[in-house]
Short mmCIF file of C-alpha atoms and ligand atoms in Angstrom, two decimals:
data_model
loop_
_atom_site.label_atom_id
_atom_site.label_comp_id
_atom_site.label_asym_id
_atom_site.label_seq_id
_atom_site.Cartn_x
_atom_site.Cartn_y
_atom_site.Cartn_z
CA UNK I 1 96.48 121.01 67.64
CA UNK I 2 95.73 117.27 67.31
CA UNK I 3 96.61 115.31 70.42
CA UNK I 4 99.25 112.66 69.77
CA UNK I 5 99.58 111.56 73.35
CA UNK I 6 99.42 107.87 74.19
CA UNK I 7 96.72 106.98 76.71
CA UNK I 8 98.24 106.00 80.05
CA UNK I 9 96.33 104.06 82.71
CA UNK I 10 98.22 103.71 85.98
CA UNK I 11 97.09 101.79 89.02
CA UNK I 12 97.88 103.03 92.52
CA UNK I 13 97.63 100.07 94.86
CA UNK I 14 98.12 102.35 97.89
CA UNK I 15 98.79 100.27 101.04
CA UNK I 16 96.97 97.20 99.78
CA UNK I 17 98.17 93.77 98.79
CA UNK I 18 99.94 90.66 99.97
CA UNK I 19 102.29 88.31 98.15
CA UNK I 20 99.40 85.93 97.55
CA UNK I 21 96.85 88.54 96.45
CA UNK I 22 99.38 90.33 94.24
CA UNK I 23 100.30 87.09 92.48
CA UNK I 24 96.64 86.57 91.56
CA UNK I 25 96.12 90.17 90.44
CA UNK I 26 99.31 90.30 88.37
CA UNK I 27 98.59 87.00 86.65
CA UNK I 28 95.05 88.12 85.84
CA UNK I 29 96.46 91.30 84.27
CA UNK I 30 99.01 89.30 82.29
CA UNK I 31 96.48 86.73 81.12
CA UNK I 32 94.17 89.28 79.51
CA UNK I 33 94.39 89.66 75.74
CA UNK I 34 95.09 93.33 75.05
CA UNK I 35 95.11 93.38 71.28
CA UNK I 36 92.45 96.08 71.00
CA UNK I 37 93.99 98.44 73.54
CA UNK I 38 96.48 101.12 72.65
CA UNK I 39 96.77 102.30 76.25
CA UNK I 40 100.01 101.97 78.14
CA UNK I 41 99.33 100.32 81.51
CA UNK I 42 101.29 100.43 84.73
CA UNK I 43 100.96 99.68 88.44
CA UNK I 44 102.46 101.66 91.33
CA UNK I 45 102.88 99.23 94.18
CA UNK I 46 104.06 99.33 97.83
CA UNK I 47 107.87 99.21 98.15
CA UNK I 48 108.01 95.66 99.57
CA UNK I 49 106.25 94.31 96.50
CA UNK I 50 108.50 95.89 93.86
CA UNK I 51 110.62 92.75 93.53
CA UNK I 52 107.57 90.54 93.08
CA UNK I 53 106.01 92.97 90.61
CA UNK I 54 109.21 93.38 88.60
CA UNK I 55 109.64 89.62 88.39
CA UNK I 56 106.04 89.10 87.25
CA UNK I 57 105.87 91.94 84.74
CA UNK I 58 109.34 91.87 83.17
CA UNK I 59 108.94 91.17 79.47
CA UNK I 60 105.27 92.22 79.48
CA UNK I 61 103.72 95.44 78.18
CA UNK I 62 102.75 96.50 81.71
CA UNK I 63 105.10 98.92 83.46
CA UNK I 64 105.50 99.34 87.20
CA UNK I 65 106.62 101.86 89.72
CA UNK I 66 106.52 103.11 93.29
CA UNK I 67 104.30 105.46 95.25
CA UNK I 68 106.94 107.77 96.70
CA UNK I 69 110.63 108.68 96.44
CA UNK I 70 113.09 110.43 98.72
CA UNK I 71 114.43 113.85 97.78
CA UNK I 72 117.81 112.51 98.91
CA UNK I 73 120.22 110.24 97.05
CA UNK I 74 121.66 108.35 100.03
CA UNK I 75 122.41 108.66 103.72
CA UNK I 76 120.90 108.81 107.18
CA UNK I 77 117.25 109.09 106.15
CA UNK I 78 115.53 106.26 108.01
CA UNK I 79 112.50 104.90 106.22
CA UNK I 80 113.20 106.73 102.96
CA UNK I 81 113.72 105.07 99.57
CA UNK I 82 115.98 106.63 96.92
CA UNK I 83 115.63 106.78 93.17
CA UNK I 84 118.67 104.51 92.77
CA UNK I 85 116.92 101.90 94.93
CA UNK I 86 113.82 102.11 92.73
CA UNK I 87 116.09 101.64 89.72
CA UNK I 88 117.34 98.38 91.23
CA UNK I 89 113.80 97.12 90.63
CA UNK I 90 113.56 98.61 87.12
CA UNK I 91 110.76 100.99 88.07
CA UNK I 92 109.56 103.30 85.34
CA UNK I 93 107.11 105.48 87.28
CA UNK I 94 106.97 107.02 90.71
CA UNK I 95 104.06 108.95 92.17
CA UNK I 96 104.97 112.27 93.76
CA UNK I 97 102.63 114.45 95.76
CA UNK I 98 99.67 112.11 96.05
CA UNK I 99 97.07 113.93 98.15
CA UNK I 100 97.34 111.31 100.88
CA UNK I 101 101.04 112.11 101.24
CA UNK I 102 100.41 115.86 101.06
CA UNK I 103 97.80 115.55 103.83
CA UNK I 104 99.28 112.85 106.07
CA UNK I 105 102.99 113.58 105.65
CA UNK I 106 102.84 117.35 105.29
CA UNK I 107 104.59 117.29 101.93
CA UNK I 108 104.82 120.84 100.63
CA UNK I 109 104.62 121.90 96.99
CA UNK I 110 108.40 122.46 97.05
CA UNK I 111 109.14 119.03 98.56
CA UNK I 112 107.02 117.45 95.84
CA UNK I 113 108.92 119.35 93.15
CA UNK I 114 112.17 118.18 94.78
CA UNK I 115 110.88 114.59 94.68
CA UNK I 116 109.94 114.97 91.01
CA UNK I 117 113.45 116.25 90.35
CA UNK I 118 115.00 113.36 92.30
CA UNK I 119 112.99 110.95 90.15
CA UNK I 120 114.24 112.58 86.94
CA UNK I 121 117.83 112.50 88.16
CA UNK I 122 117.39 108.73 88.66
CA UNK I 123 115.90 108.36 85.16
CA UNK I 124 112.38 107.65 86.47
CA UNK I 125 109.14 109.23 85.28
CA UNK I 126 107.52 111.23 88.09
CA UNK I 127 103.74 111.30 88.11
CA UNK I 128 103.11 114.63 89.80
CA UNK I 129 99.72 114.64 91.53
CA UNK I 130 97.79 117.85 92.08
CA UNK I 131 94.25 118.52 93.22
CA UNK I 132 92.04 120.76 95.31
CA UNK I 133 89.99 119.93 98.41
CA UNK I 134 86.22 120.23 98.45
CA UNK I 135 86.45 123.44 100.50
CA UNK I 136 88.84 124.92 97.94
CA UNK I 137 86.54 123.95 95.07
CA UNK I 138 83.49 125.35 96.83
CA UNK I 139 85.39 128.60 97.38
CA UNK I 140 86.06 128.83 93.63
CA UNK I 141 89.77 128.31 94.23
CA UNK I 142 90.38 125.05 92.32
CA UNK I 143 92.46 126.57 89.52
CA UNK I 144 94.38 128.82 91.92
CA UNK I 145 95.32 125.83 94.08
CA UNK I 146 96.43 123.77 91.09
CA UNK I 147 98.55 126.67 89.80
CA UNK I 148 100.19 127.03 93.23
CA UNK I 149 100.89 123.29 93.46
CA UNK I 150 102.37 123.20 89.96
CA UNK I 151 104.51 126.35 90.23
CA UNK I 152 107.69 124.81 91.78
CA UNK I 153 107.39 121.83 89.43
CA UNK I 154 107.16 124.04 86.35
CA UNK I 155 110.11 126.05 87.66
CA UNK I 156 112.27 122.97 87.00
CA UNK I 157 112.11 124.02 83.33
CA UNK I 158 111.00 122.60 80.00
CA UNK I 159 113.59 119.83 79.73
CA UNK I 160 112.52 118.42 83.10
CA UNK I 161 108.78 118.95 82.78
CA UNK I 162 108.66 117.26 79.36
CA UNK I 163 109.73 114.01 81.02
CA UNK I 164 106.94 114.05 83.61
CA UNK I 165 103.33 112.96 83.81
CA UNK I 166 100.81 115.13 85.66
CA UNK I 167 97.78 113.67 87.44
CA UNK I 168 94.81 115.83 88.37
CA UNK I 169 93.15 114.24 91.37
CA UNK I 170 90.52 116.34 93.12
CA UNK I 171 90.79 115.33 96.77
CA UNK I 172 87.01 115.17 97.11
CA UNK I 173 86.86 112.47 94.42
CA UNK I 174 89.57 110.14 95.73
CA UNK I 175 88.20 106.96 97.25
CA UNK I 176 84.81 108.60 97.74
CA UNK I 177 82.92 107.13 94.81
CA UNK I 178 82.30 110.73 93.70
CA UNK I 179 83.91 111.43 90.32
CA UNK I 180 84.42 114.85 88.79
CA UNK I 181 82.17 115.20 85.77
CA UNK I 182 84.05 115.01 82.47
CA UNK I 183 83.42 118.74 82.04
CA UNK I 184 84.70 119.62 85.52
CA UNK I 185 87.81 117.54 84.95
CA UNK I 186 88.36 118.94 81.44
CA UNK I 187 88.22 122.52 82.75
CA UNK I 188 91.13 121.81 85.11
CA UNK I 189 93.02 119.69 82.57
CA UNK I 190 92.79 122.55 80.06
CA UNK I 191 94.24 124.93 82.66
CA UNK I 192 97.05 122.48 83.39
CA UNK I 193 97.65 122.11 79.63
CA UNK I 194 97.91 125.89 79.31
CA UNK I 195 100.42 126.02 82.17
CA UNK I 196 102.46 123.23 80.57
CA UNK I 197 102.32 125.05 77.22
CA UNK I 198 103.64 128.13 78.99
CA UNK I 199 106.87 126.30 79.83
CA UNK I 200 107.15 124.49 76.48
CA UNK I 201 105.84 121.12 77.69
CA UNK I 202 102.39 120.97 76.10
CA UNK I 203 102.57 117.26 75.19
CA UNK I 204 102.95 116.01 78.76
CA UNK I 205 100.29 113.39 79.56
CA UNK I 206 97.68 114.64 82.03
CA UNK I 207 95.85 111.85 83.86
CA UNK I 208 92.60 112.17 85.77
CA UNK I 209 92.24 110.40 89.12
CA UNK I 210 89.35 110.10 91.52
CA UNK I 211 86.97 107.13 91.64
CA UNK I 212 87.66 106.15 88.02
CA UNK I 213 85.98 102.86 87.09
CA UNK I 214 85.04 101.01 83.94
CA UNK I 215 81.62 102.70 83.97
CA UNK I 216 82.94 106.29 83.84
CA UNK I 217 86.35 105.97 82.13
CA UNK I 218 85.17 106.33 78.54
CA UNK I 219 83.35 109.62 79.16
CA UNK I 220 86.42 111.04 80.90
CA UNK I 221 88.76 109.84 78.14
CA UNK I 222 86.53 111.51 75.55
CA UNK I 223 87.70 114.90 76.83
CA UNK I 224 90.47 116.48 74.75
CA UNK I 225 92.92 117.06 77.58
CA UNK I 226 92.37 113.85 79.57
CA UNK I 227 95.14 111.49 78.50
CA UNK I 228 94.44 108.61 80.83
CA UNK I 229 93.78 107.80 84.46
CA UNK I 230 95.42 107.24 87.81
CA UNK I 231 93.24 104.54 89.35
CA UNK I 232 93.15 103.62 93.03
CA UNK I 233 90.50 101.19 94.26
CA UNK I 234 89.51 99.89 90.83
CA UNK I 235 93.13 98.95 90.03
CA UNK I 236 92.89 96.17 92.65
CA UNK I 237 90.21 94.41 90.60
CA UNK I 238 91.76 93.00 87.43
CA UNK I 239 88.60 93.07 85.29
CA UNK I 240 87.85 96.68 86.26
CA UNK I 241 91.39 97.86 85.68
CA UNK I 242 91.61 96.07 82.34
CA UNK I 243 88.25 97.47 81.27
CA UNK I 244 89.40 101.01 82.10
CA UNK I 245 92.49 100.51 79.93
CA UNK I 246 90.64 98.79 77.07
C1 LIG P 301 94.24 107.36 93.84
O1 LIG P 301 94.60 106.63 94.74
O2 LIG P 301 95.07 108.05 93.28
C2 LIG P 301 92.82 107.37 93.46
C3 LIG P 301 92.44 108.15 92.47
O3 LIG P 301 91.98 106.54 94.16
P1 LIG P 301 90.49 106.09 93.75
O4 LIG P 301 90.53 105.69 92.30
O5 LIG P 301 90.19 104.94 94.65
O6 LIG P 301 89.59 107.26 93.98
#
C-alpha cells in the first residue's frame, strides 16, 4: 500500500531552555522560509515555557506541545499537569512514555497507556514513545520489548490508536550520538506497523528518535515505515532542526 502519511518532525527540548534562549530559537524557526518542506513541525517544550511558545507560534505552521501529562483530570496530585491545563495553552502534542520518564520516574507500560488515554480525552495527540535498551537489543529482545510496551496502548482500541503518533526511540541511541541504522530502525518500524495494522490503525505516523541530525535524517526518512523524527539535542539548534524537516 502506498504511504500517504505526512512527515512529522517533532522537537523534544527536554529540560533545556530559558526565556531568552527560547525567544531566539523560536524566532529563528519562524524566520526560515519553508516553502519546499511538506513536513509538519512541532516542538515539545518544558511546562513553564508553554505560554511563551504558544504566544510565539500561534498563527504559524509550527505546532507545540508538552513532554508529559497526568493520568488524572484534577485534584490533589502535586506537581502533575492535566490535559485540560495543556489545552489552556493550545497544545497539540504531548509526549508519553519517553525513555527518560520510564527510567527515572518508573512509569510502567500501563501508566503510559493511561497517559495516552488522558491525552486523547483532552483532545491532544499523544506521541507514545517505545524503545529497547542496549542489553535488550543485544539479547535479541528488541521486538519483544516493543510489543510489550505497545500492548496496553493498543488495547485502547482502533478509535483511540488512530489518533496517536508512535515514536520508536532505542534507548541506546538517545543522546549518545549513536543512531540506529536505517535498516535497524525500519525493521522495528515495520513490526510496529504490523501491530498497528492488527488493531486497524495502520496509518498512524511512526517517528524515529535517537541522535537524529541533518546528516542522517534523509537516509532514515527514505525507509518506508519511518514517517518522521522525534529530535532531542538537534532540535535546540534552529539550523539543524530546520534542515531535518526540510
Ligand atoms: C529524544 O529526546 O527523544 C531524543 C531522541 O534525543 P536525541 O535526539 O538527543 O538523541
